[in-house]
Structure formats: C-alpha cells, structure tokens
PDB file of C-alpha atoms in Angstrom:
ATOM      1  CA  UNK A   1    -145.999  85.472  -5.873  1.00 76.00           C
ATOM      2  CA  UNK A   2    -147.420  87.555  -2.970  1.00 90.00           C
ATOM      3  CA  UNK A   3    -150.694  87.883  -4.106  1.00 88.00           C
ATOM      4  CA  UNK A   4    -150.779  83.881  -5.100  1.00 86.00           C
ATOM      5  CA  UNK A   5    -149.600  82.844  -1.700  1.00 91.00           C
ATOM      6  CA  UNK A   6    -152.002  85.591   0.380  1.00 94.00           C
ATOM      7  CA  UNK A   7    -154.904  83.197  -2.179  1.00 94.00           C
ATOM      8  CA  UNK A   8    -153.707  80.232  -1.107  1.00 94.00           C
ATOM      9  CA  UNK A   9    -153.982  80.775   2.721  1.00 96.00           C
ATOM     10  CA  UNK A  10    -157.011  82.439   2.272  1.00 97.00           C
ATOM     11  CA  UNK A  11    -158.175  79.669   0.393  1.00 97.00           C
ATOM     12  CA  UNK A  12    -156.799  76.957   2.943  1.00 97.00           C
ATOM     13  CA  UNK A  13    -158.336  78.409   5.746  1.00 97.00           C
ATOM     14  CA  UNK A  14    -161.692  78.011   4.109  1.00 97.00           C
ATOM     15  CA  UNK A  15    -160.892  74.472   3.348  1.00 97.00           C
ATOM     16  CA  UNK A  16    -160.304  74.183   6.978  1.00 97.00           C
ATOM     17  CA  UNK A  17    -163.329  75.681   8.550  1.00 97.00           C
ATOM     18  CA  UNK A  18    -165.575  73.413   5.812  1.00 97.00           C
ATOM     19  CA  UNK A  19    -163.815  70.310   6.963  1.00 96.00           C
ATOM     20  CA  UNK A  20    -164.626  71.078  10.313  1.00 97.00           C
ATOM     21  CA  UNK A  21    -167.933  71.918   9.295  1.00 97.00           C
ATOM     22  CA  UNK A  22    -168.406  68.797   7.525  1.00 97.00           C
ATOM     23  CA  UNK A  23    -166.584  66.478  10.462  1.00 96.00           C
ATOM     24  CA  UNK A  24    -169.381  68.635  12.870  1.00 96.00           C
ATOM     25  CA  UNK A  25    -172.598  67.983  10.152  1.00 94.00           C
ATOM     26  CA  UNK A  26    -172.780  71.993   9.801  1.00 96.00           C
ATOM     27  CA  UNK A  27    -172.131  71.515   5.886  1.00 95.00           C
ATOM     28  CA  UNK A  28    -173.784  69.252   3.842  1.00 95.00           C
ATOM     29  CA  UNK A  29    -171.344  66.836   1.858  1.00 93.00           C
ATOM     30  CA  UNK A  30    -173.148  67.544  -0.840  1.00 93.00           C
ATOM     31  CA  UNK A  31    -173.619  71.474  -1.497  1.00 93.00           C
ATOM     32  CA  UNK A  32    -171.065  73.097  -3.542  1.00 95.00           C
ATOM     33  CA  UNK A  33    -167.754  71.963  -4.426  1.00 94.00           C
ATOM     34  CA  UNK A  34    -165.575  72.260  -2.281  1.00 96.00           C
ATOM     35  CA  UNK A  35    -167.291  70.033   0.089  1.00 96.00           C
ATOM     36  CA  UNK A  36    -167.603  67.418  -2.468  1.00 95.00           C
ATOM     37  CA  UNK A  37    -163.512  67.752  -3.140  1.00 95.00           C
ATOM     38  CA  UNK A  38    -163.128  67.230   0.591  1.00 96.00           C
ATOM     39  CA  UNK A  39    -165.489  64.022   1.145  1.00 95.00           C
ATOM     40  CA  UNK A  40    -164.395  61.978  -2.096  1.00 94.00           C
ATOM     41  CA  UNK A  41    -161.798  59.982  -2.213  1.00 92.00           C
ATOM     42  CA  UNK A  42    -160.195  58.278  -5.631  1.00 89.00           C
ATOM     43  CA  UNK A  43    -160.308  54.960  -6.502  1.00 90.00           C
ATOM     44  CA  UNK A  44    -157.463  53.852  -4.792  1.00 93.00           C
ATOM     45  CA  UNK A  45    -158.950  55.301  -1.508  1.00 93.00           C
ATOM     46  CA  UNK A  46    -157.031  57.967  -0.914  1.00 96.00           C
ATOM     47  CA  UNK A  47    -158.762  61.947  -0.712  1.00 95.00           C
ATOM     48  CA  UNK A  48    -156.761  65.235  -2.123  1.00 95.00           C
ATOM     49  CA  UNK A  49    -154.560  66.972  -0.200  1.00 95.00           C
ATOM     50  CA  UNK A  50    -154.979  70.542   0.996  1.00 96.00           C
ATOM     51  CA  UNK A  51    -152.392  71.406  -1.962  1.00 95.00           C
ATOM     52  CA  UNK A  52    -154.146  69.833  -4.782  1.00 95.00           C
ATOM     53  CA  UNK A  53    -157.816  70.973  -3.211  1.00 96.00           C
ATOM     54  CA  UNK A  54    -156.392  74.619  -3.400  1.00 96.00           C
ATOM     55  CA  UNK A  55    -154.931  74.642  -6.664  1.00 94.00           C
ATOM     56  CA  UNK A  56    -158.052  72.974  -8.066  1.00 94.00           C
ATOM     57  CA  UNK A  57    -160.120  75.702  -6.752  1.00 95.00           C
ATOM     58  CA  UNK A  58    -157.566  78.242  -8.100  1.00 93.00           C
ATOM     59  CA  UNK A  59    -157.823  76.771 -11.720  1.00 93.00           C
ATOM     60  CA  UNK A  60    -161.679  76.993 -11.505  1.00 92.00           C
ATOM     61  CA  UNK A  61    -161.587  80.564 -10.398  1.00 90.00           C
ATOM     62  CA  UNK A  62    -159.215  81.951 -13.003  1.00 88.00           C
ATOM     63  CA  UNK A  63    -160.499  79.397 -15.546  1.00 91.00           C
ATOM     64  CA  UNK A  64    -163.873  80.885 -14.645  1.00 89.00           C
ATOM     65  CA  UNK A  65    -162.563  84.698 -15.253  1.00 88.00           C
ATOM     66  CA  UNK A  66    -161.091  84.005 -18.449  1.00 88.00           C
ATOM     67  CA  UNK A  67    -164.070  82.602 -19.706  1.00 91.00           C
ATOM     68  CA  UNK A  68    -166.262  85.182 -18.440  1.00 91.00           C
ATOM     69  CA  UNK A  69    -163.538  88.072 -20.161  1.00 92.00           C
ATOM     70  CA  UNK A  70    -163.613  86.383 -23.675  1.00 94.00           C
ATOM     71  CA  UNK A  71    -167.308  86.430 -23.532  1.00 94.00           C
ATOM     72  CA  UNK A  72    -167.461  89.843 -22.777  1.00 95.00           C
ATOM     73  CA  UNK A  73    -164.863  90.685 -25.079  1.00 95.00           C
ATOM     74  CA  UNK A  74    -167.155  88.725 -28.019  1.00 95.00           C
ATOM     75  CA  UNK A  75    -169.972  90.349 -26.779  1.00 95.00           C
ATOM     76  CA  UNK A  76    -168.473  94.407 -27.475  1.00 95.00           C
ATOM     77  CA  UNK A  77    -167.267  93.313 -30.770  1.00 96.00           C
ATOM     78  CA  UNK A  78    -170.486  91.223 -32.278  1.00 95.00           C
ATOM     79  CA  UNK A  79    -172.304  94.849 -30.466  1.00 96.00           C
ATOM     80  CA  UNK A  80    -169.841  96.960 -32.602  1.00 95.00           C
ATOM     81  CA  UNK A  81    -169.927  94.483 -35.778  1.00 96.00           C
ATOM     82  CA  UNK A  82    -174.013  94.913 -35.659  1.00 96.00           C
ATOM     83  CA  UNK A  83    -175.172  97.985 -34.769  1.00 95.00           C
ATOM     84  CA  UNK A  84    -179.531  97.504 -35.070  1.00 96.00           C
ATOM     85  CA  UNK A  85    -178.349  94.910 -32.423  1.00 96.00           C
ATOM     86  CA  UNK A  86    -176.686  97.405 -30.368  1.00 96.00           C
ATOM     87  CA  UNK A  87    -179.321  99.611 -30.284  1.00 97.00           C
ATOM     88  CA  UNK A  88    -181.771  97.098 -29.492  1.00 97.00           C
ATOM     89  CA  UNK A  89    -179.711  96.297 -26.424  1.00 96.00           C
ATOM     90  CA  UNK A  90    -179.189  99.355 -25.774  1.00 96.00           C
ATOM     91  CA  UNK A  91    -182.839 100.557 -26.029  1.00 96.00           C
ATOM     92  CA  UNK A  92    -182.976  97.405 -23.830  1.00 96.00           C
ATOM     93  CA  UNK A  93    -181.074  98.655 -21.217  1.00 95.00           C
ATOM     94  CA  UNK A  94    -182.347 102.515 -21.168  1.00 95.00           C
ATOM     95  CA  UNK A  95    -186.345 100.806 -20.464  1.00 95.00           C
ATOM     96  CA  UNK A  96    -184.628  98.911 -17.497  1.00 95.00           C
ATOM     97  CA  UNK A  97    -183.250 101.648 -16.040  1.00 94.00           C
ATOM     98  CA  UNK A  98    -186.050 103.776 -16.019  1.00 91.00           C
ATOM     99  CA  UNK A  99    -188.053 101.062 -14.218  1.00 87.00           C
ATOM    100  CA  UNK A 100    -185.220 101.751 -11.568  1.00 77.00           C
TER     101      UNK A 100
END
C-alpha cells in the first residue's frame, strides 16, 4: 500500500500544478487527458474529484501496462511458434543495428 499511496500523491500533485496551469492559461484545456478530466464536468454539472481523477489515471496506466505485457508476451510466442518469421525479424533487427 506504500508504493500505491507514494502514486497517488505523486499523481495529485500533478493534478494540482495542471489545474493551476489551466486556471493561469499555461495548459491548454484541450491537450492530453488529464486536462480534459479537470475542465469537464458531467451532466449534472458537477467535475471529478481529485480521488476519482487519480484513480482514473491509475486504471489507464496499469490498464495500459497490461496491455502492452500481453502483447509482448503474444509477440515471443507467435516468434517461437514461426521461426522463418523470427528470423526475418531478427535479420530485421541485426540491419538496424548496424546502421547504428
């Protein structure tokens, strides 16, 4: 729980300064995310809270890294399942490098 809560206030403190930003017209209400979390409000007029701001962007991160894992994780096997593939990639790869 630590390591959530040390997320969390890193997380609010961003939230902060881009609220402050927005309030000042140093962010753009428009130009990633968060900003857009912070500047629209629901139907019934009322805007997130802090909270529900922070634990939206902490679903999107770890929603993000799980996604990004399991495609990894399909990539290695379809690799391993297909090897002329692998090598192709691989000779792929190797070229790159050289440019390097």
């Amino acid at each position: 729980m630590q390591a959530a809560d040390a997320i969390r206030k890193d997380i609010s403190v961003i939230i902060r300064q881009r609220r402050s930003d927005l309030e000042q017209k140093k962010a753009s209400p428009s130009q990633d995310l968060l900003s857009h979390l912070l500047v629209t409000c629901a139907e019934n007029g009322s805007f997130l809270t802090e909270l529900e701001i922070v634990n939206n962007i902490l679903f999107l991160l770890f929603a993000g890294h799980d996604t990004a894992c399991s495609v990894i994780s399909l990539i290695f096997k379809y690799l391993a399942e297909f090897p002329e593939v692998y090598n192709q990639v691989f000779a792929g790869i190797y070229a790159l490098s050289k440019l390097v």
